[in-house]
mmCIF file of C-alpha atoms and ligand atoms in Angstrom:
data_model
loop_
_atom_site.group_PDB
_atom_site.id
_atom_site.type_symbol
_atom_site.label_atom_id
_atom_site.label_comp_id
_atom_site.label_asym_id
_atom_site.label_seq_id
_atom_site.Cartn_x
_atom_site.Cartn_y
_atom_site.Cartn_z
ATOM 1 C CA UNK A 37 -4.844 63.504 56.526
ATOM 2 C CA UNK A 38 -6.231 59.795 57.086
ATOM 3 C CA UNK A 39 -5.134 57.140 54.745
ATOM 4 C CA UNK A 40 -7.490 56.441 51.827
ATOM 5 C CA UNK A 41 -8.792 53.635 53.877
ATOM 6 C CA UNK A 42 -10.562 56.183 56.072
ATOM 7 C CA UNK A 43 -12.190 57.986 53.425
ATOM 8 C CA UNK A 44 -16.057 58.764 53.523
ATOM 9 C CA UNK A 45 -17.337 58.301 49.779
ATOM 10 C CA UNK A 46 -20.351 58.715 50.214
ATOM 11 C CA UNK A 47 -19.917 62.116 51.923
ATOM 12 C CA UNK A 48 -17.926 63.208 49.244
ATOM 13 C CA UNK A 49 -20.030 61.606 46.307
ATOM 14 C CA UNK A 50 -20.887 65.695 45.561
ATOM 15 C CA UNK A 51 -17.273 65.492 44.639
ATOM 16 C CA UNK A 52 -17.001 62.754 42.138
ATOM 17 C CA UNK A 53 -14.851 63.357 39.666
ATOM 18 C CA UNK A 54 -12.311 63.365 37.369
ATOM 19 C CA UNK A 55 -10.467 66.302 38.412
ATOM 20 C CA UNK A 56 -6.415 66.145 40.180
ATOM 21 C CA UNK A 57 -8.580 67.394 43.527
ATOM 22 C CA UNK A 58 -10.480 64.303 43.927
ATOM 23 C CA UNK A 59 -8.729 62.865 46.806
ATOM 24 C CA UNK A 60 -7.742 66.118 47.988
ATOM 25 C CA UNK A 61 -11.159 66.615 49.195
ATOM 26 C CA UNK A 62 -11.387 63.133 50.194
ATOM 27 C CA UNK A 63 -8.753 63.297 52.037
ATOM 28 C CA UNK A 64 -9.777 66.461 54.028
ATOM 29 C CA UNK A 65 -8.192 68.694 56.583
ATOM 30 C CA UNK A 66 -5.172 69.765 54.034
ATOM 31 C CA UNK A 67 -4.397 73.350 54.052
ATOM 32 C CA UNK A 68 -3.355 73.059 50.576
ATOM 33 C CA UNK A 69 -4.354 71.115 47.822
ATOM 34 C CA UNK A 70 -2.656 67.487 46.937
ATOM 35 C CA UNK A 71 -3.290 66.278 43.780
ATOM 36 C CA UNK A 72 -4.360 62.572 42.994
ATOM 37 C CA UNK A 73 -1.889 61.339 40.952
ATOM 38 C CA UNK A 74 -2.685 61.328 37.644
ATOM 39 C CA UNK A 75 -0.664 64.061 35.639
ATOM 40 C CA UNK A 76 2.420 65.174 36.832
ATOM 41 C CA UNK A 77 5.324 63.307 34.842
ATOM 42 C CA UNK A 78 7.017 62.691 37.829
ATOM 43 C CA UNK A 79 4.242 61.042 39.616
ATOM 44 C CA UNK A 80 2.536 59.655 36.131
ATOM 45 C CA UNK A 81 2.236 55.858 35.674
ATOM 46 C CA UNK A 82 3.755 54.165 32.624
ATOM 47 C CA UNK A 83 0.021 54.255 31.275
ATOM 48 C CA UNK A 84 -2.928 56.455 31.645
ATOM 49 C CA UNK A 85 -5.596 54.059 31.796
ATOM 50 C CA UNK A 86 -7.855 56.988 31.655
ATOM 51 C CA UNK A 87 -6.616 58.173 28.178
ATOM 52 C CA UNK A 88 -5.750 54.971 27.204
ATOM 53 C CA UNK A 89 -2.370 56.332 26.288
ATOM 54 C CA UNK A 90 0.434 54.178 27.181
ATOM 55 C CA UNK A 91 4.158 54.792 27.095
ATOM 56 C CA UNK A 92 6.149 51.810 26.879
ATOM 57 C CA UNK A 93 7.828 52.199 30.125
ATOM 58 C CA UNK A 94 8.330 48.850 31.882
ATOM 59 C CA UNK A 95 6.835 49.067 35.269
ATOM 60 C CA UNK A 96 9.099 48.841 38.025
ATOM 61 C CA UNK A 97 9.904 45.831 39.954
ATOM 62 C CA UNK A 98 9.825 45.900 43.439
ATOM 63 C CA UNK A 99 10.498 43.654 46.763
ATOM 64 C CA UNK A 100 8.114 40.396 47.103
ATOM 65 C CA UNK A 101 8.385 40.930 50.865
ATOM 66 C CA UNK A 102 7.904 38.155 53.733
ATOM 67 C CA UNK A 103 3.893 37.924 53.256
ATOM 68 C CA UNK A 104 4.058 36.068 49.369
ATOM 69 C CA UNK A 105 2.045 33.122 49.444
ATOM 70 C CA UNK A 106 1.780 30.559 46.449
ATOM 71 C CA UNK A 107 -0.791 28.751 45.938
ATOM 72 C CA UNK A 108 -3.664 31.716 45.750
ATOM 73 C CA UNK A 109 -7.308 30.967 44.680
ATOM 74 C CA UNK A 110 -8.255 32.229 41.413
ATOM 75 C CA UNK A 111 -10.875 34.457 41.507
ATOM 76 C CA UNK A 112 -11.261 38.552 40.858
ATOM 77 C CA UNK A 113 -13.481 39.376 44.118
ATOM 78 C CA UNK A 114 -11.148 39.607 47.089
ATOM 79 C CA UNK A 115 -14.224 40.921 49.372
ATOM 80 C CA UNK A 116 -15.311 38.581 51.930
ATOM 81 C CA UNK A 117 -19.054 39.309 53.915
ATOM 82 C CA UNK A 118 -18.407 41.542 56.589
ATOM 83 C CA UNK A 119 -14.955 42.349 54.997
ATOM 84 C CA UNK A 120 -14.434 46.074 57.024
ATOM 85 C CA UNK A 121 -12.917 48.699 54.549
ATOM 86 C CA UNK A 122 -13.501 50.985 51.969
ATOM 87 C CA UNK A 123 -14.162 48.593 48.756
ATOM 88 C CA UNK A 124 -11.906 49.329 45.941
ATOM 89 C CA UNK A 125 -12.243 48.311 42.666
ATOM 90 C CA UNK A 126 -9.033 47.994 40.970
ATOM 91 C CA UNK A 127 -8.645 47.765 37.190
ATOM 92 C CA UNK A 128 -6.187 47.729 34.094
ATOM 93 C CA UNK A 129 -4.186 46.311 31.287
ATOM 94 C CA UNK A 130 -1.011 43.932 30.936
ATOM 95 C CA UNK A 131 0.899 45.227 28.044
ATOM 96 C CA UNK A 132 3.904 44.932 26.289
ATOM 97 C CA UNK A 133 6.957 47.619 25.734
ATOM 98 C CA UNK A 134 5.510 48.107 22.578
ATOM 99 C CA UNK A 135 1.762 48.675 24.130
ATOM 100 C CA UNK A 136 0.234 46.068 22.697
ATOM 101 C CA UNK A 137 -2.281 44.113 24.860
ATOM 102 C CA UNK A 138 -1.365 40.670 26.573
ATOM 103 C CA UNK A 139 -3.863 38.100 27.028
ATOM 104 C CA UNK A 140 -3.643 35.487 29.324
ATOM 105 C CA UNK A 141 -1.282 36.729 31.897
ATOM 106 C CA UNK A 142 -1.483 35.942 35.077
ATOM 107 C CA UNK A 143 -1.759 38.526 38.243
ATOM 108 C CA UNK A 144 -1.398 37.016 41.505
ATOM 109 C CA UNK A 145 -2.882 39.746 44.217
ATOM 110 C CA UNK A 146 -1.887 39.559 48.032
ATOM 111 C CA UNK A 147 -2.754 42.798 50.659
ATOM 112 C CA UNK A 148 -3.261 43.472 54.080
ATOM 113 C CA UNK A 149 -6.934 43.849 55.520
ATOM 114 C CA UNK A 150 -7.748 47.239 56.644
ATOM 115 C CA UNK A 151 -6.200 46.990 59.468
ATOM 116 C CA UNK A 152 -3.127 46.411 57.813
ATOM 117 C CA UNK A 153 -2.683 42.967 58.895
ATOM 118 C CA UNK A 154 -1.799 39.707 56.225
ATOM 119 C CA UNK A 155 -3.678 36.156 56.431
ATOM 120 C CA UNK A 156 -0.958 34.140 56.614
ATOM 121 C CA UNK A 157 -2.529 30.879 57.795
ATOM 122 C CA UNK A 158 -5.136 31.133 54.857
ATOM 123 C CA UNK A 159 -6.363 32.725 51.749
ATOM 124 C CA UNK A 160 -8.141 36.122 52.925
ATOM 125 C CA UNK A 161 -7.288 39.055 50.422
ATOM 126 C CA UNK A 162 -5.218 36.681 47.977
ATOM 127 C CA UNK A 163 -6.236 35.955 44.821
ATOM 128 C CA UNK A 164 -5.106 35.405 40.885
ATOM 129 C CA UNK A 165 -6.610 36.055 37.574
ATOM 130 C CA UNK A 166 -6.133 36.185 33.952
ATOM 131 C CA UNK A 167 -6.069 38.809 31.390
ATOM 132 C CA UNK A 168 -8.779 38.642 28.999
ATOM 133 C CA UNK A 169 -8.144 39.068 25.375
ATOM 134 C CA UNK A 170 -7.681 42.713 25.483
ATOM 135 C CA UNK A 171 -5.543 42.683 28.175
ATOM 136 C CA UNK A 172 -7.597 43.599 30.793
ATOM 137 C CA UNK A 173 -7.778 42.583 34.558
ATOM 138 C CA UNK A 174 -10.556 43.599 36.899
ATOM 139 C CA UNK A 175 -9.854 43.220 40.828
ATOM 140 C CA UNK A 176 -13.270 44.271 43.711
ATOM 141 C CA UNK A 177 -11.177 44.040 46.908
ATOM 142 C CA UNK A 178 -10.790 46.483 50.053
ATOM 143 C CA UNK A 179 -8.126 49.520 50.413
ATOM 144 C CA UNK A 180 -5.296 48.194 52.362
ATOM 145 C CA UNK A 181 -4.153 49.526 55.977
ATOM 146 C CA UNK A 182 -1.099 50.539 56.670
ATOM 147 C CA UNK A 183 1.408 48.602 58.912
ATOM 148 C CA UNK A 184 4.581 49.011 60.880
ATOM 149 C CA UNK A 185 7.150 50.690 58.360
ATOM 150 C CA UNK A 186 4.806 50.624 55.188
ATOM 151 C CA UNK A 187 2.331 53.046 53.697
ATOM 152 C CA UNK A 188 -0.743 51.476 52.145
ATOM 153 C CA UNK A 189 -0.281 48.946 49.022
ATOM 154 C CA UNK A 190 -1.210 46.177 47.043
ATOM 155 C CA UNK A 191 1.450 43.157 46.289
ATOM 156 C CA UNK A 192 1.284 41.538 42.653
ATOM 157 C CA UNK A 193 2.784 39.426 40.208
ATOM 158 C CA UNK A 194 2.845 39.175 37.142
ATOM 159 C CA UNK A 195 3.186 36.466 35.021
ATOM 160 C CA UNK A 196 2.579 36.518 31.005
ATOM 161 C CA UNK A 197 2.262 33.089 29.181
ATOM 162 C CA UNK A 198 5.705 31.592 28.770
ATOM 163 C CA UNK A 199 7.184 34.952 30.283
ATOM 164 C CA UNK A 200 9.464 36.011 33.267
ATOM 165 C CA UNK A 201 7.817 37.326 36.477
ATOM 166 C CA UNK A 202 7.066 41.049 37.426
ATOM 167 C CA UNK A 203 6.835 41.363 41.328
ATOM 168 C CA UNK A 204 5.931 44.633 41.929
ATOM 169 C CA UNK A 205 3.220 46.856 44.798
ATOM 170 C CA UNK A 206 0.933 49.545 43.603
ATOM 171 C CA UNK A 207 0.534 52.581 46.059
ATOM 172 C CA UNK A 208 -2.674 55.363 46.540
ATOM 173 C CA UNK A 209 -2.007 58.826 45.811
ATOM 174 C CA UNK A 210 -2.672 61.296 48.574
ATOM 175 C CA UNK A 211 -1.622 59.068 51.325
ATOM 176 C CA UNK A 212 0.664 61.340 53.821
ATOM 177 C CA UNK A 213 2.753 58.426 54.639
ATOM 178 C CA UNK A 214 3.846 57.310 51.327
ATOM 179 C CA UNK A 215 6.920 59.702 52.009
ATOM 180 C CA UNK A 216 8.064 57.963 54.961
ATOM 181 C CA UNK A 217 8.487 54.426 52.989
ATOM 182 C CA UNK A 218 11.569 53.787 51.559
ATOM 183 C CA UNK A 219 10.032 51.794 49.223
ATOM 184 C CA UNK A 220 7.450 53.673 47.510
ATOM 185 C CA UNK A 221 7.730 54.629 43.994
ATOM 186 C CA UNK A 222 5.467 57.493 42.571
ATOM 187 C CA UNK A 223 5.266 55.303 39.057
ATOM 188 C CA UNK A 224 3.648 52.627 41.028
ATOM 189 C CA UNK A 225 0.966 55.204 42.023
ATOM 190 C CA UNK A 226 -2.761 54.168 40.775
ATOM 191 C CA UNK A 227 -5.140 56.321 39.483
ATOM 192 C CA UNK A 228 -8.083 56.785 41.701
ATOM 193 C CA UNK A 229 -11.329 58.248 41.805
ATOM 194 C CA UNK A 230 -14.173 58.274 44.106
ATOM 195 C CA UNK A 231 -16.728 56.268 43.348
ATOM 196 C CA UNK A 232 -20.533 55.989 44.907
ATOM 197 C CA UNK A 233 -19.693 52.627 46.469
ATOM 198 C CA UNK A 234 -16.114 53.018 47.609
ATOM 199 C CA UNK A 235 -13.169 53.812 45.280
ATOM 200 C CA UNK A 236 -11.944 53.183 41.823
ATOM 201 C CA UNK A 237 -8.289 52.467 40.924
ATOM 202 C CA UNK A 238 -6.784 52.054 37.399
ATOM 203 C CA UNK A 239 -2.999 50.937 36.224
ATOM 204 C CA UNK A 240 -1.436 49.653 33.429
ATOM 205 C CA UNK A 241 1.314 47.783 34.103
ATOM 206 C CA UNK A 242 4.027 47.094 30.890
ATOM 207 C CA UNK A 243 5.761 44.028 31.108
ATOM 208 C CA UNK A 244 9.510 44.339 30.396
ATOM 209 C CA UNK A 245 10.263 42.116 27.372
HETATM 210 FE FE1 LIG B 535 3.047 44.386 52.193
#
């Protein structure tokens, strides 16, 4: 099955949906159906941004890794002209243990292209932002490639006002190599959905304290 990055949507806009098959038929060439993510407690997120429901499970923390760079522009577009990949646009809430939205936090986004390589010299697919009142963050970038030893992902921190850091990666459902990374975690798994220009991604993430 090719990696979310390869996906056709508009092929599969007949698809669209909010249906558990979604990807599966994005993803194509699967004798049997994989579902996208969204329902199975032991793939669910902390939240379902979809229902708006949110559990109060801190989102896990996970490795930095060796391509963190400080310093990041602020801005919520990631997409470049002539930027290759599928666009992906990647959305959520910051909230507390008790669910409550946080304002003003701040998410600091890094990825590879999607050819799964990192800008290190520069700025390219880096980028921070922060919540609005409700909570909310809103990110248009591209769906990561994959690279030597890692399935696809997205690097972020987060930051509320005054707060501790949350370094964690969010992950694509339906992506056969998720399995081989050691560090994948299913609650780190957005929800996704095909949209007419590209894909759609939602997570929640709960801050810890
Ligand atoms: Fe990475």
């Amino acid at each position: 099955m090719p990696p979310a990055s390869k996906l056709n949507p508009g092929r599969l806009r007949p698809l669209v949906i909010v249906s558990a098959i979604v990807l599966l038929a994005a993803c194509g060439g699967q004798a049997s159906p994989r579902p996208v993510a969204t329902s199975s407690p032991a793939t669910a997120s902390a939240t379902n941004e979809a229902s708006g429901q949110c559990s109060g499970q801190p989102t896990p923390a996970q490795t930095e890794g060796p391509y963190f760079k400080p310093g990041s522009p602020m801005r919520t577009s990631l997409v470049e002209p002539g930027m290759a990949g599928t666009r992906l646009a990647l959305s959520g809430r910051v909230l507390s243990r008790d669910c409550r939205p946080i304002a003003g936090a701040r998410l600091d986004f890094w990825q590879a292209d999607a050819s799964g390589s990192y800008d290190n010299a520069g700025y390219r697919l880096r980028g921070n932002q922060t919540t609005r009142s409700d909570g909310r963050y809103a990110l248009d970038t591209v769906v990561p490639g994959e690279y030597p030893g890692r399935t696809e992902h997205i690097h972020v921190k987060v930051q509320p006002a005054g707060g501790g850091t949350l370094t964690t990666q969010l992950y694509f459902p339906g992506v056969s190599r998720n399995q081989q990374d050691s560090i994948f975690d299913p609650r780190l798994l957005l929800t996704v959905e095909v949209a007419a220009s590209g894909l759609t991604a939602t997570y929640d993430f709960v801050l810890n304290g």
